[in-house]
CSV table of C-alpha atoms and ligand atoms in Angstrom, one decimal:
chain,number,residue,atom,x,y,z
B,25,UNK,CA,0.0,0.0,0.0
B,26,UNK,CA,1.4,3.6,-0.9
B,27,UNK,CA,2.0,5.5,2.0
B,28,UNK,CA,0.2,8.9,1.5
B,29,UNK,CA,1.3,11.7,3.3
B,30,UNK,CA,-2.1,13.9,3.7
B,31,UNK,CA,-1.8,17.4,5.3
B,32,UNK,CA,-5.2,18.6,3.6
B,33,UNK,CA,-7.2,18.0,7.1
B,34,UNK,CA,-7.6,16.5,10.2
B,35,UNK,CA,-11.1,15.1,8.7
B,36,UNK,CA,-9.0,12.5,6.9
B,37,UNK,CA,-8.2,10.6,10.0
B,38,UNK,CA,-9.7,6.9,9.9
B,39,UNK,CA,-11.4,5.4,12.7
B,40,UNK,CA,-8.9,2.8,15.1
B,41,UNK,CA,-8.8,-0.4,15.6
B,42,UNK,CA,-10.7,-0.1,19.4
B,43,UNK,CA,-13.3,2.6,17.7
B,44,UNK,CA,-13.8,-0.4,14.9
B,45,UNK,CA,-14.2,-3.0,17.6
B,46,UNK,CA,-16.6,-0.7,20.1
B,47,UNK,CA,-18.7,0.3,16.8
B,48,UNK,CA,-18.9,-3.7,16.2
B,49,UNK,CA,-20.1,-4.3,19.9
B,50,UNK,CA,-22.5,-1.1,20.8
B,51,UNK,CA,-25.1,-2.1,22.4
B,52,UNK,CA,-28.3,-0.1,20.4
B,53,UNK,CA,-31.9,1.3,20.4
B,54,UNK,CA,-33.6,3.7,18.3
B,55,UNK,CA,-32.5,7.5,19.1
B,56,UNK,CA,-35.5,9.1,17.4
B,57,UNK,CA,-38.2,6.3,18.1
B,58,UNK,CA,-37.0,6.2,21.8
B,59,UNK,CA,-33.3,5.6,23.3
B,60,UNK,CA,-30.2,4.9,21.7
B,61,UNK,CA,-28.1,3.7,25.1
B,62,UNK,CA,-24.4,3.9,23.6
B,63,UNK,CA,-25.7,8.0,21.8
B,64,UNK,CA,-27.1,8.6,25.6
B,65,UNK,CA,-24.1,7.1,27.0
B,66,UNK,CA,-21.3,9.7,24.5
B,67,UNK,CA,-24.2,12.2,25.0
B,68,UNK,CA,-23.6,12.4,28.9
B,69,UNK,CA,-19.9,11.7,29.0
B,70,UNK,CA,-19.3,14.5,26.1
B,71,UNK,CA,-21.4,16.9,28.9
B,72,UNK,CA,-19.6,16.0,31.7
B,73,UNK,CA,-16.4,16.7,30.4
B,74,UNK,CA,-17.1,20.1,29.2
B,75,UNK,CA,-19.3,21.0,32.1
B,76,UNK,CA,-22.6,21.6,31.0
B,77,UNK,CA,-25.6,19.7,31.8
B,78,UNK,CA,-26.9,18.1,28.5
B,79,UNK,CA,-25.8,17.2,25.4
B,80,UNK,CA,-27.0,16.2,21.6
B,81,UNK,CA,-25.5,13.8,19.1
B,82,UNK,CA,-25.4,15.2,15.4
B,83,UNK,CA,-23.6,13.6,12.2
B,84,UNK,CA,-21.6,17.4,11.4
B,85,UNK,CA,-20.0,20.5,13.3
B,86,UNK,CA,-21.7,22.4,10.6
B,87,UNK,CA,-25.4,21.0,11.9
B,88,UNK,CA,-24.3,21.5,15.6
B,89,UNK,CA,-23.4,25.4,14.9
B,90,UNK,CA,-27.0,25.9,13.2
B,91,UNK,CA,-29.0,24.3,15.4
B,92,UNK,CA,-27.5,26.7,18.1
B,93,UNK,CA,-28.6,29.2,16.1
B,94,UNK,CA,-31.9,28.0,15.6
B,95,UNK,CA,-32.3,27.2,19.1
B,96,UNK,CA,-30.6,30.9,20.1
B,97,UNK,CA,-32.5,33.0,18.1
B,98,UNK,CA,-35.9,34.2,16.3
B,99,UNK,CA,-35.9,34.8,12.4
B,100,UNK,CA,-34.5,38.7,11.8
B,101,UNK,CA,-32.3,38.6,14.7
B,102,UNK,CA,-29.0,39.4,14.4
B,103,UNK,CA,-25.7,37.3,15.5
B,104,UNK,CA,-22.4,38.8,16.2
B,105,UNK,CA,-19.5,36.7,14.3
B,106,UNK,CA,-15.9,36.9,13.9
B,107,UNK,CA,-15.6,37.6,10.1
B,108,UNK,CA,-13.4,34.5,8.9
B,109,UNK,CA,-15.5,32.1,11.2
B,110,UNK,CA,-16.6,29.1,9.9
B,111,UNK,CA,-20.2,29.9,10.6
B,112,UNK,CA,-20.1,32.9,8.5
B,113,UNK,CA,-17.9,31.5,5.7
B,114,UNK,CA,-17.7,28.0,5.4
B,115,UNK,CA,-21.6,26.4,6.6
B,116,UNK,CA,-23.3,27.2,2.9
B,117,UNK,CA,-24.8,30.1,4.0
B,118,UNK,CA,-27.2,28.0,6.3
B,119,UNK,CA,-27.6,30.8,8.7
B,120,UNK,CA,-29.0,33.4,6.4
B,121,UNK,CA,-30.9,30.7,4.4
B,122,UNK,CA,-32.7,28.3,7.1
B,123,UNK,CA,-31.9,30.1,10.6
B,124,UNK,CA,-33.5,33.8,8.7
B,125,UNK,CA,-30.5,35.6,11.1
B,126,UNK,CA,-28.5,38.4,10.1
B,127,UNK,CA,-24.8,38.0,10.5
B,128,UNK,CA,-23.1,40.8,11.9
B,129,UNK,CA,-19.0,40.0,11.1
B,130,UNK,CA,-16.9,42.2,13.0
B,131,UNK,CA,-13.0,42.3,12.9
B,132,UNK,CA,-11.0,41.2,15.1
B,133,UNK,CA,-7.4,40.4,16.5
B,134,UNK,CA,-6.0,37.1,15.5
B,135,UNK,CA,-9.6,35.4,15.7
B,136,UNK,CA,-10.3,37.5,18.9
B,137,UNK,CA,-12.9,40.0,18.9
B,138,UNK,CA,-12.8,43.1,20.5
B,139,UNK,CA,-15.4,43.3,23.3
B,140,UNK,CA,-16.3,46.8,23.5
B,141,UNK,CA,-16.9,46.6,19.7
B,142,UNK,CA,-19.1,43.7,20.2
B,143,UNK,CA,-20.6,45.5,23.1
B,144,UNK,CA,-21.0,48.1,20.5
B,145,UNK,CA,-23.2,46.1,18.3
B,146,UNK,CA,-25.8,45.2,20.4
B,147,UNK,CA,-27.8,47.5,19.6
B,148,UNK,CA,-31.2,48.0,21.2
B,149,UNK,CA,-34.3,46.0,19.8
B,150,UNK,CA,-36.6,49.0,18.0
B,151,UNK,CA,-38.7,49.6,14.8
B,152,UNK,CA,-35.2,50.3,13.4
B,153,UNK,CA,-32.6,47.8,14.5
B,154,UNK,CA,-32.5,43.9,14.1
B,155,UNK,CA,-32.1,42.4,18.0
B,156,UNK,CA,-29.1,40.7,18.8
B,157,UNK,CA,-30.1,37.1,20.3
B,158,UNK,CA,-26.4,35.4,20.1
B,159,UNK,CA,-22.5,35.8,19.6
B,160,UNK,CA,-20.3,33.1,18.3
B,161,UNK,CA,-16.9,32.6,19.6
B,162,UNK,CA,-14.5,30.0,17.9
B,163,UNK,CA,-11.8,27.8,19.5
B,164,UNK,CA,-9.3,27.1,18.0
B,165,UNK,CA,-10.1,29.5,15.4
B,166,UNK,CA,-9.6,27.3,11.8
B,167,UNK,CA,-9.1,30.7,9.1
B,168,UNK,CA,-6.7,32.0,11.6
B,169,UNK,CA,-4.4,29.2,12.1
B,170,UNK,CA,-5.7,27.0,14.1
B,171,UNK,CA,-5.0,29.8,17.3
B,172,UNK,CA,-6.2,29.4,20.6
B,173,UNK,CA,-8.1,32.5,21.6
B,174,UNK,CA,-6.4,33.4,25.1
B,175,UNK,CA,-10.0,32.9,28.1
B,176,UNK,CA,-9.4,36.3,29.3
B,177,UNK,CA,-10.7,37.2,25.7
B,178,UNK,CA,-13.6,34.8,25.5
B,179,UNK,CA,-14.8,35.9,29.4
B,180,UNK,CA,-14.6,39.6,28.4
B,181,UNK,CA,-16.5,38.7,25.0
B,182,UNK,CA,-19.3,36.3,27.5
B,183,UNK,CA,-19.3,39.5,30.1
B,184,UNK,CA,-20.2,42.0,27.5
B,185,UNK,CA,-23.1,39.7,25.9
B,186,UNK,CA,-24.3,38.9,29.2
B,187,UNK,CA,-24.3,42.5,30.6
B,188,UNK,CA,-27.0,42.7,27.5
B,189,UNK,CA,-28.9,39.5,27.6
B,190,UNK,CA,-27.3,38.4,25.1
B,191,UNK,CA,-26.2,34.5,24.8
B,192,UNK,CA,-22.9,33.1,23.6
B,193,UNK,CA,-22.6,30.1,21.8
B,194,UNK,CA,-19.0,28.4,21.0
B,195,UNK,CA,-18.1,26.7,18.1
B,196,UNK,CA,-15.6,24.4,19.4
B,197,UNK,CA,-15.4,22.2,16.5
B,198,UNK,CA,-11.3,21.5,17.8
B,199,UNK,CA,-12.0,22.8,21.6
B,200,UNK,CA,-9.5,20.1,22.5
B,201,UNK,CA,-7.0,21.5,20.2
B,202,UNK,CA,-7.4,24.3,22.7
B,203,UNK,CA,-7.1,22.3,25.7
B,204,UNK,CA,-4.4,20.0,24.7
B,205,UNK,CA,-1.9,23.5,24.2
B,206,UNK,CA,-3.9,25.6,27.3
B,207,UNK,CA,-1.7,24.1,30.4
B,208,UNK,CA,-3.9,26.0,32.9
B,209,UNK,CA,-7.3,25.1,31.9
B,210,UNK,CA,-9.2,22.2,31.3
B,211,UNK,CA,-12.5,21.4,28.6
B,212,UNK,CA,-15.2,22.9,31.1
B,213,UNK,CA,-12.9,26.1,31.8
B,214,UNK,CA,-13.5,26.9,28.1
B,215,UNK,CA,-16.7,26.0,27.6
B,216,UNK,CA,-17.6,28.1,30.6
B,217,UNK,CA,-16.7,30.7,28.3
B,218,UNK,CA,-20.3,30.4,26.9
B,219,UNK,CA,-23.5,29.1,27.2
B,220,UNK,CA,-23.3,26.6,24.7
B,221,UNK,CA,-20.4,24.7,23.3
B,222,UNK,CA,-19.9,22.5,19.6
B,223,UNK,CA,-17.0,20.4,19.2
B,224,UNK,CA,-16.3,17.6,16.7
B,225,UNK,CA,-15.4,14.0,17.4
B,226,UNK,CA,-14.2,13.7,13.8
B,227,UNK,CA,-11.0,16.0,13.3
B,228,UNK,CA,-8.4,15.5,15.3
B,229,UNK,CA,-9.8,12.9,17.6
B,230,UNK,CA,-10.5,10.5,14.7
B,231,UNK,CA,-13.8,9.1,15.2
B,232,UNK,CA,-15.4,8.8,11.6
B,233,UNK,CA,-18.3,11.0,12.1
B,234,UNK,CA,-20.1,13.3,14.3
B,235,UNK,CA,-20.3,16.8,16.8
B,236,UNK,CA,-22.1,17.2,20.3
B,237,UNK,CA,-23.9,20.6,21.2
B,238,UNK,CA,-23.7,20.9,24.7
B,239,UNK,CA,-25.9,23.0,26.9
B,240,UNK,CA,-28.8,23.6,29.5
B,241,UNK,CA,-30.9,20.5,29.8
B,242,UNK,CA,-34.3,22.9,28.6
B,243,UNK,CA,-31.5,24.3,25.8
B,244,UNK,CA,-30.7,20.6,24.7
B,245,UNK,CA,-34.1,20.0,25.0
B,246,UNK,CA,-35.5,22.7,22.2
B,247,UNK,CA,-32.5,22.1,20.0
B,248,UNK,CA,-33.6,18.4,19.9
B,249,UNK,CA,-36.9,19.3,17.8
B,250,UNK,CA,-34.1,21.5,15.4
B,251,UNK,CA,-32.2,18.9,15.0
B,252,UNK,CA,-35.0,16.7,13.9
B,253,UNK,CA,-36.4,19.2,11.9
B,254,UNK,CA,-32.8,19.5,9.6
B,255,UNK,CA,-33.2,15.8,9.4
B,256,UNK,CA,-30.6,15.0,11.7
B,257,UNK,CA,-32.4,12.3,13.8
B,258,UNK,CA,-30.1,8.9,13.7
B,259,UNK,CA,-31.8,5.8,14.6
B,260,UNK,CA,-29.0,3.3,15.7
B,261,UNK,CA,-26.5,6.2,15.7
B,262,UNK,CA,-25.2,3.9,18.5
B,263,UNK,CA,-22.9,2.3,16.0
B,264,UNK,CA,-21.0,5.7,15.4
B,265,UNK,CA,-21.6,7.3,18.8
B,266,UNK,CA,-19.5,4.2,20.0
B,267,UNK,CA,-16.4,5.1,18.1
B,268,UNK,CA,-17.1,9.4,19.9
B,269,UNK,CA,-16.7,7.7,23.4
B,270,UNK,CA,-13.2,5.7,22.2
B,271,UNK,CA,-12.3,9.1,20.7
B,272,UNK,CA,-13.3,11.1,24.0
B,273,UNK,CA,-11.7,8.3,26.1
B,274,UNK,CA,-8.2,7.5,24.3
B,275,UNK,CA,-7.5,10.4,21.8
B,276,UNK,CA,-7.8,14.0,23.2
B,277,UNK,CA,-4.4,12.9,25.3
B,278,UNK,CA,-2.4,12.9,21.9
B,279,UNK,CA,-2.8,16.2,20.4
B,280,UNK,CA,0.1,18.0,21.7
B,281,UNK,CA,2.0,15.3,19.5
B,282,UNK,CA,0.2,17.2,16.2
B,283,UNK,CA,1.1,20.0,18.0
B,284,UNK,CA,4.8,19.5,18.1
B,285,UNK,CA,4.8,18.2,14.3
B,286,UNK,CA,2.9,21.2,13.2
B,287,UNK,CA,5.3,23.2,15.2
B,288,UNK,CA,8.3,21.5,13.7
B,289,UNK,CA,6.9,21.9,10.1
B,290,UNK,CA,6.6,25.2,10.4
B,291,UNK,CA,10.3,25.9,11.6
B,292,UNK,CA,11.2,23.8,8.8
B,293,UNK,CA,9.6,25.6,6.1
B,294,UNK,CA,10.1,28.9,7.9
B,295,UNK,CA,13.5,28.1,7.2
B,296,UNK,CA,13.4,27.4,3.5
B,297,UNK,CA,13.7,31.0,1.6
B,298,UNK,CA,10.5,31.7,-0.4
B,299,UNK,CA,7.6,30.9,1.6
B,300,UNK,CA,6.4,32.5,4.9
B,301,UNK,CA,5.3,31.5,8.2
B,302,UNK,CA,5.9,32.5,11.5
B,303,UNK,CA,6.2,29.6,13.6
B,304,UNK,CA,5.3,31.5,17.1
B,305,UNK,CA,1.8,31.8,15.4
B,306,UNK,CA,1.5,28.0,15.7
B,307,UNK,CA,-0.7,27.5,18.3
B,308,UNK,CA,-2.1,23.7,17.9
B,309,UNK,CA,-2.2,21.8,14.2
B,310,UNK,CA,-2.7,23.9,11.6
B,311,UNK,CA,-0.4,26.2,9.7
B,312,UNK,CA,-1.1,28.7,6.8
B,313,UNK,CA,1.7,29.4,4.4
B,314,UNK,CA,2.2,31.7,1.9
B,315,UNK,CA,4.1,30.7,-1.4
B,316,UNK,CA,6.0,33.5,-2.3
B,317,UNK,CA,6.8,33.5,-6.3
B,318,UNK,CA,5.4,29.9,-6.2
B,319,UNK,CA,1.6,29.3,-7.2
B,320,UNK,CA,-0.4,27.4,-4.8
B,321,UNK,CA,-1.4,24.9,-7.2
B,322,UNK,CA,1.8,24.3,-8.9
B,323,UNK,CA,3.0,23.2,-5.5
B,324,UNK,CA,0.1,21.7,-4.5
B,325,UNK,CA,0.2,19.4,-8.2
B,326,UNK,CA,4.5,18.4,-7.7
B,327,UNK,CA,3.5,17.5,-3.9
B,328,UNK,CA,0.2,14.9,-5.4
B,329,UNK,CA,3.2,13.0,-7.2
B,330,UNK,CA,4.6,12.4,-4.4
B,331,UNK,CA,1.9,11.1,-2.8
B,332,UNK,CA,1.8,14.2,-0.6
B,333,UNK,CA,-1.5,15.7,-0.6
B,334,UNK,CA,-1.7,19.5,0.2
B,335,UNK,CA,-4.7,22.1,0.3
B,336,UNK,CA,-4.6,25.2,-1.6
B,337,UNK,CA,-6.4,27.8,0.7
B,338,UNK,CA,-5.3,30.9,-1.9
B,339,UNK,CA,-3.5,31.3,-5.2
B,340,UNK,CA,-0.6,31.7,-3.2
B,341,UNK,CA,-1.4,29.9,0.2
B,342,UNK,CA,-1.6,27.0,1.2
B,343,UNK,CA,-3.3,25.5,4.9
B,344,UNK,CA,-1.1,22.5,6.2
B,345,UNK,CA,-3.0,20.7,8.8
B,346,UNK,CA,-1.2,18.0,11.3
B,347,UNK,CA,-3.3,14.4,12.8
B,348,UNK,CA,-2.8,11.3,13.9
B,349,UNK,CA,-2.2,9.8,10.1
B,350,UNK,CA,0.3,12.6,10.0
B,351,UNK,CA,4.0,10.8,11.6
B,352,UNK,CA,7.5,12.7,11.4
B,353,UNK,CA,8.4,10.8,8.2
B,354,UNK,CA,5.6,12.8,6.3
B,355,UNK,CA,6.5,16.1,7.6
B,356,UNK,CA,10.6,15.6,6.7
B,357,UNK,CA,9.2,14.5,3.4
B,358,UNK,CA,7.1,17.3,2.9
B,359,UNK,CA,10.1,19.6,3.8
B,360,UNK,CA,12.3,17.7,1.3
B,361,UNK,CA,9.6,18.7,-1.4
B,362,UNK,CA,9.3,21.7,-0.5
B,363,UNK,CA,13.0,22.1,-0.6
B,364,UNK,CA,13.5,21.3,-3.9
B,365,UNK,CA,10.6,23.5,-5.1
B,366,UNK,CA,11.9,26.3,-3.5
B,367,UNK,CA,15.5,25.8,-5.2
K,15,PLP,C1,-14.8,21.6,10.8
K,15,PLP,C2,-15.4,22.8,11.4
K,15,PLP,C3,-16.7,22.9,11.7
K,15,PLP,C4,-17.7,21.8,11.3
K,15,PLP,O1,-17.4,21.0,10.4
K,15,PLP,P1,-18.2,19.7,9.8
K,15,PLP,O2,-17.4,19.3,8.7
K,15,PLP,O3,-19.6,20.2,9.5
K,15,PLP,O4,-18.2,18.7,10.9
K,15,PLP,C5,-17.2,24.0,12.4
K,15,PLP,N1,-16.4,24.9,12.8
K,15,PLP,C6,-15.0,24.9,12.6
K,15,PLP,C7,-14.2,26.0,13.1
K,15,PLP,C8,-14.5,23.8,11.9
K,15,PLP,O5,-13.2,23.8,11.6
């Protein structure tokens, strides 16, 4: 078998061998119809972890982060969002289209918004002005490189909302990304940076599908009916749920080992004239590296021959993500590529 190097995502990662064997033996129901005892199982143990009381089993990240909207807000209200976050930029569109909300994208520093500016926009519910039911945090922030947002950040950003009646909701989707490089704070420190919380089970932590929303039990509660409503009702969703509790169990541990390879990557190439990076920027797993004179695509087309698959994320930029397929052989042969493109 070839062995393909694949830095396009952590979403490539394959189930292992104990998720195959606890997906063979889960014990199941019906999750729509009644219970599903291994989804209620993940759905409780995914809760606990991050400190909230309730929890709800859905096949994307992208179906978590609207049914918090839907849940959140009324039609015409308006959400505050960082403007490269993937609820604004990469979900389809799905909050405009099916939530009917009014995404407000403000600015920010490295991922982090400014609080007084989203303060700011809050504006008072009149004749005039769209209400503001929701702001969405991200952690780690994907478009900015995979950055942990610092807590005294998020808590200033919660404070703000609060101090209007305003809800935050988190979309986590690699919240233990976060964890793994925050030595001072744990899942549930985070998450108590907002009301509600996303995260996926199938980046990073290798599980081959499936998010949590986690909340209030009368939250979890309402976004159950939008969840069914989307479609998203599973029916033995026991047999992937099984493989979420191996991933919650045996793989958040690990990530600091992308960490350090994504680290290391980026002081390689960093130290190849022609592209840039700044390795300090590295927080967790992902990278994004401009090309210099090279296109993108020229690089992305040598690398595909070399069974080294890349990600173009601009004409001249491309996102290099770490995971558990990814060892230290692939990143010195992606160097060596890179090398002698560069030359
Ligand atoms: C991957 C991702 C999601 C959700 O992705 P799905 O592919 O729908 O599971 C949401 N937010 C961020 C920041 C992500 O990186």
């Amino acid at each position: 078998m070839k062995d393909v190097a694949d830095f396009r995502s952590d979403t490539v990662t394959r189930p292992t061998a104990e998720m195959l064997d606890a997906m063979a033996s889960a014990e199941l129901g019906d999750d729509v119809l009644g219970h599903d005892p291994t989804t209620e199982a993940l759905e409780q143990e995914a809760a606990t972890l991050v400190g909230k009381d309730a929890a709800l089993f859905m096949p994307s990240g992208t179906m978590c982060n609207l049914v918090a909207l839907l849940t959140h807000t009324t039609p015409g209200d308006q959400v505050i969002v960082e403007e490269w976050s993937h609820t604004a930029c990469f979900e389809g569109g799905g909050a405009g289209m099916v939530a009917g909300v009014l995404m407000r994208t403000l600015d920010s520093s490295h991922g982090l918004m400014d609080a007084l500016d989203v303060e700011r926009w809050i504006l008072p519910r009149s004749e005039h002005t769209p209400g503001t039911s929701l702001v969405c945090v991200e952690q780690t922030h994907n478009f900015h490189g995979g950055v942990v947002m610092p807590l005294a950040g998020l808590r200033r950003i919660r404070d703000a909302a609060h101090s209007k009646g305003v809800k935050v909701h988190m979309d986590g989707a690699r919240l233990f990304n976060a964890v793994a490089a925050t030595a001072d704070a744990d899942a549930a420190e985070h998450a108590a940076c907002a009301d509600t919380v996303s995260f996926c089970l199938s980046k990073g932590l290798c599980a081959p599908v499936g998010s949590l929303l986690c909340g209030d039990a009368e939250f979890i509660q309402r976004a159950r009916y939008h969840r069914k409503r989307l479609g998203g009702g599973m029916r033995q969703s026991g047999v992937i749920a099984a493989a979420g509790r191996v991933a919650l169990r045996q793989m958040t541990v690990r990530l600091t080992e992308d960490h350090a390879r994504a680290k290391r990557l980026a002081e390689g190439i960093a130290a190849i004239d022609g592209y840039s990076v700044d390795p300090r920027t590295v927080d967790t797993n992902i990278l994004f590296v401009g090309t210099g004179q090279l296109a993108a695509s020229a690089i992305v087309g040598a690398a595909a021959e070399k069974d080294i698959l890349l990600y173009a994320t601009g004409e001249r930029q491309i996102r290099f993500v770490t995971h558990h397929d990814v060892g230290d052989g692939h990143v010195d042969r992606l160097l060596e590529l890179l090398q002698q493109l560069a030359n």
